[in-house]
Tab-separated table of C-alpha atoms in Angstrom:
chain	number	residue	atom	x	y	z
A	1	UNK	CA	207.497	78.165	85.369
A	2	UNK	CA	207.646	81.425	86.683
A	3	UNK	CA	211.046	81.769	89.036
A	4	UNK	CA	209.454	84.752	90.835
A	5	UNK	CA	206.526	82.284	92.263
A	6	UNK	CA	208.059	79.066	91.554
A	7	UNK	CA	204.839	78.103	89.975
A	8	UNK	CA	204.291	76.127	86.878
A	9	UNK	CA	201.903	78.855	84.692
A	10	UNK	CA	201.044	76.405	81.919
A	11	UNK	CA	201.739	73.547	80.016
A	12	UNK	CA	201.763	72.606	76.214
A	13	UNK	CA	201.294	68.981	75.202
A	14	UNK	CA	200.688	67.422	71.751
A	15	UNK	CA	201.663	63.816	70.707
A	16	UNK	CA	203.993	63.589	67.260
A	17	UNK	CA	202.870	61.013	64.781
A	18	UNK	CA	205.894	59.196	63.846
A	19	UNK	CA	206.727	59.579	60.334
A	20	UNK	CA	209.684	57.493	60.367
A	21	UNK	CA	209.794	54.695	62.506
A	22	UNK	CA	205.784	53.838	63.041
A	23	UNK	CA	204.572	51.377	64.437
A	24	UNK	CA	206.016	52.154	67.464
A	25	UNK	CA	208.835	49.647	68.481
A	26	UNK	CA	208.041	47.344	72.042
A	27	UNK	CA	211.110	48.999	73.236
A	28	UNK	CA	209.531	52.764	72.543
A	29	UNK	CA	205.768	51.795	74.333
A	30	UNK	CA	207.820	50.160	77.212
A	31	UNK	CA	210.665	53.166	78.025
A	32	UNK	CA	207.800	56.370	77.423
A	33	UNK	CA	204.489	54.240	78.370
A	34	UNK	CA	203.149	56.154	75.293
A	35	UNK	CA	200.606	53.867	73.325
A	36	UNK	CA	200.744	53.683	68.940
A	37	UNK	CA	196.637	54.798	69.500
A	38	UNK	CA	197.849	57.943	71.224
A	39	UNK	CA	200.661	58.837	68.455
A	40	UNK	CA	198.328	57.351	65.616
A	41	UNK	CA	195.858	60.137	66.784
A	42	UNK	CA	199.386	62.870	66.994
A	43	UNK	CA	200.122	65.331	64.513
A	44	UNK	CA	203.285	66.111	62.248
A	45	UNK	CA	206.226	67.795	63.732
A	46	UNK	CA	205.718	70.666	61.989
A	47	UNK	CA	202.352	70.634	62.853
A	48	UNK	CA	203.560	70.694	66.607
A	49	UNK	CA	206.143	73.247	66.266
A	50	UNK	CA	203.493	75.707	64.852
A	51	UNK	CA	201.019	75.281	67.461
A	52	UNK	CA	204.180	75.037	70.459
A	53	UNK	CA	204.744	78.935	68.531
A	54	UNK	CA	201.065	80.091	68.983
A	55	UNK	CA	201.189	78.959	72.594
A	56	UNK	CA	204.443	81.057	73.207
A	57	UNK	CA	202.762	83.823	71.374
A	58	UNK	CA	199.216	83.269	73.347
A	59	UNK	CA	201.274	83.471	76.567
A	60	UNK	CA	203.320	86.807	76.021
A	61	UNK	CA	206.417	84.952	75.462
A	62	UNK	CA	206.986	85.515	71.523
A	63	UNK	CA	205.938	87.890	68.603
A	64	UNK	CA	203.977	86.472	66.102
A	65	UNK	CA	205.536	87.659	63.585
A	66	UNK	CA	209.413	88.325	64.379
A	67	UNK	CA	209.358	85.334	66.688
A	68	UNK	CA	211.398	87.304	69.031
A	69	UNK	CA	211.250	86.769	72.954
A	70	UNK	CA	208.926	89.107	74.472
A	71	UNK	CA	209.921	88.556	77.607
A	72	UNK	CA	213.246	86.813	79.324
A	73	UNK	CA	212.691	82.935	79.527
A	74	UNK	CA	214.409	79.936	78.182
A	75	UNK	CA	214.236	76.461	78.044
A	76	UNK	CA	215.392	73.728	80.761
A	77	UNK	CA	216.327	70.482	79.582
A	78	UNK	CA	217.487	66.972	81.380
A	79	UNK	CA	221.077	67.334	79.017
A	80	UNK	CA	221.537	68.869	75.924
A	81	UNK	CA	220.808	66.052	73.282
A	82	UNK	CA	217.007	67.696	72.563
A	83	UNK	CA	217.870	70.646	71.776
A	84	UNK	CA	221.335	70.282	70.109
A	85	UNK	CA	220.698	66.881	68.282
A	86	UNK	CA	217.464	65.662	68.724
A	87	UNK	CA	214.961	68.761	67.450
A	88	UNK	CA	218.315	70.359	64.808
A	89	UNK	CA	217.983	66.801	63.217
A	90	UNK	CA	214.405	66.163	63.158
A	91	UNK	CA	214.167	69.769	61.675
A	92	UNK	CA	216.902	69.225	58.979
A	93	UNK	CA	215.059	65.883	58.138
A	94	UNK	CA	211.785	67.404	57.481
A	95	UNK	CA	213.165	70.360	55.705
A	96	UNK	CA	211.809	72.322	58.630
A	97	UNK	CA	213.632	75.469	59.843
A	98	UNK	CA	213.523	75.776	63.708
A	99	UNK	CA	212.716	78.731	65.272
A	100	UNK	CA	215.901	80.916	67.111
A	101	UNK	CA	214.411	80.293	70.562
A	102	UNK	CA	215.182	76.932	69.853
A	103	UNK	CA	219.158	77.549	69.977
A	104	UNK	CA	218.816	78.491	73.916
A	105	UNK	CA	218.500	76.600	77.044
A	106	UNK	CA	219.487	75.307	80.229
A	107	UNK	CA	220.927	72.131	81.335
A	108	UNK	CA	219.742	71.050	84.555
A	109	UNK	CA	222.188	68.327	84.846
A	110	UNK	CA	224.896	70.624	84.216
A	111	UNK	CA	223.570	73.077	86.651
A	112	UNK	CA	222.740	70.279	89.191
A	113	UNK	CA	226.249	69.118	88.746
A	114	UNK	CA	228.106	72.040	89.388
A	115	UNK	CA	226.261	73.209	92.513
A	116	UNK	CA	225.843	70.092	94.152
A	117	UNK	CA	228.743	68.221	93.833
A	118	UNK	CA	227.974	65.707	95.781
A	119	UNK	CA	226.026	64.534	93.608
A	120	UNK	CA	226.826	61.200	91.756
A	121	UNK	CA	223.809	59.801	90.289
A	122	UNK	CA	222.411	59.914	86.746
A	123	UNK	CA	219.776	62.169	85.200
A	124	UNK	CA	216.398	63.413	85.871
A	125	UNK	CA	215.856	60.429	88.283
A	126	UNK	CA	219.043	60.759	90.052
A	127	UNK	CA	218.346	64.361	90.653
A	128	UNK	CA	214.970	63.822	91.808
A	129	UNK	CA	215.923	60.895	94.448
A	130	UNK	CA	219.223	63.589	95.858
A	131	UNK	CA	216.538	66.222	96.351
A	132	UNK	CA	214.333	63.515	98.394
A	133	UNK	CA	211.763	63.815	95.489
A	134	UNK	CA	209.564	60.775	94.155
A	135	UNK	CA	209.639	60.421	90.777
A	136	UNK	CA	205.997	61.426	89.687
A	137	UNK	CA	204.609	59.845	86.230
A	138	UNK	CA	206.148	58.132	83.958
A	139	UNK	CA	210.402	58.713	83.170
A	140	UNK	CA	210.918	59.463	79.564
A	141	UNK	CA	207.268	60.583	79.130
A	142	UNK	CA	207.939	64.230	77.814
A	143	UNK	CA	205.130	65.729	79.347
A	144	UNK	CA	205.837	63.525	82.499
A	145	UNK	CA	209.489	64.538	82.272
A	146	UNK	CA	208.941	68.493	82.269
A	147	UNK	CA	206.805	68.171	85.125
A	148	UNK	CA	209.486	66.284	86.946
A	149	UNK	CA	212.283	68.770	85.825
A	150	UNK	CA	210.106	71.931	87.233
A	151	UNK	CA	209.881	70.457	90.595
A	152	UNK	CA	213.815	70.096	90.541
A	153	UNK	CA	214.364	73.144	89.548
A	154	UNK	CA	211.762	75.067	92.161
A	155	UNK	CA	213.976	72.857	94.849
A	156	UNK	CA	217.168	74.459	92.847
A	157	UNK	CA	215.834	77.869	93.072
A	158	UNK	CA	214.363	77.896	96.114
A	159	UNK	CA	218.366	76.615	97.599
A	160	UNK	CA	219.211	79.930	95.869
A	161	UNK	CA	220.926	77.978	92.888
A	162	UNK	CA	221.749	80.429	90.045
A	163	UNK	CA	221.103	78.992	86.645
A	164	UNK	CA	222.763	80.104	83.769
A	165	UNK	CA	222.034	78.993	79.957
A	166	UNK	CA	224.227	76.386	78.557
A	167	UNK	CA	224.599	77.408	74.812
């Protein structure tokens, strides 16, 4: 999302084949509504994380080869498990070293939290129903999910909420 037009440039998408826990459990197709065709037909995680890197670099947003921001953008997450547990550990499974981008972001919960405190609900979905926003998708779809955090924080920004990075 660009802040200065509050408009969602573009997107990257790719399904992970599980290498772990596949088939996908009941309890997995149920929560993310994501089917064992569409990971069967995913790639590795490594795969994922090298084409995630071309896409920063294909947008202006990395170097190729320093994989240094080019420009001043960061993550936003719905809490800070993703990016501080999830990814790290996934990574450190697969003998995969994550890039330093990685290491940044925002969470909107936090932010959300201390600039609305009136706010008492949980998560992604309890942000969206405060803001008067319908949840659009499916919850706990990833794609689905970023989607869903841009339009909370274009109703953040446009409130003149200041967001700063959490780690």
């Amino acid at each position: 999302m660009d802040v200065g037009s509050l408009e969602v440039l573009d997107t990257f998408h790719h399904y992970i084949k599980p290498a772990i826990h596949n088939p996908l459990s009941q309890f997995c197709v149920d929560l993310t509504g994501i089917s064992q065709e569409k990971v069967d037909q995913g790639l590795s995680l490594e795969a994922v994380l090298e084409q995630h890197h071309q896409w920063l670099v294909k947008n202006g947003l990395v170097d190729d080869k320093t994989h240094q921001k080019l420009k001043k953008w960061i993550y936003v997450t719905c809490g800070d498990w993703d990016l501080l547990s999830g990814l790290p550990c996934n990574c450190l499974y697969f003998n995969i070293t994550p890039k330093a981008y990685f290491l940044d972001w925002i969470n909107l919960l936090t932010v959300f939290r201390i600039n609305l405190p009136k706010f008492s609900g949980k998560g992604m979905t309890g942000m969206l129903s405060f803001l008067g926003l319908e949840l659009e998708g499916k919850h706990h779809s990833g794609i689905d999910d970023c989607l869903n955090i841009s339009r909370i924080v274009k109703k953040l920004l446009e409130q003149g909420i200041i967001f700063k990075k959490t780690i």
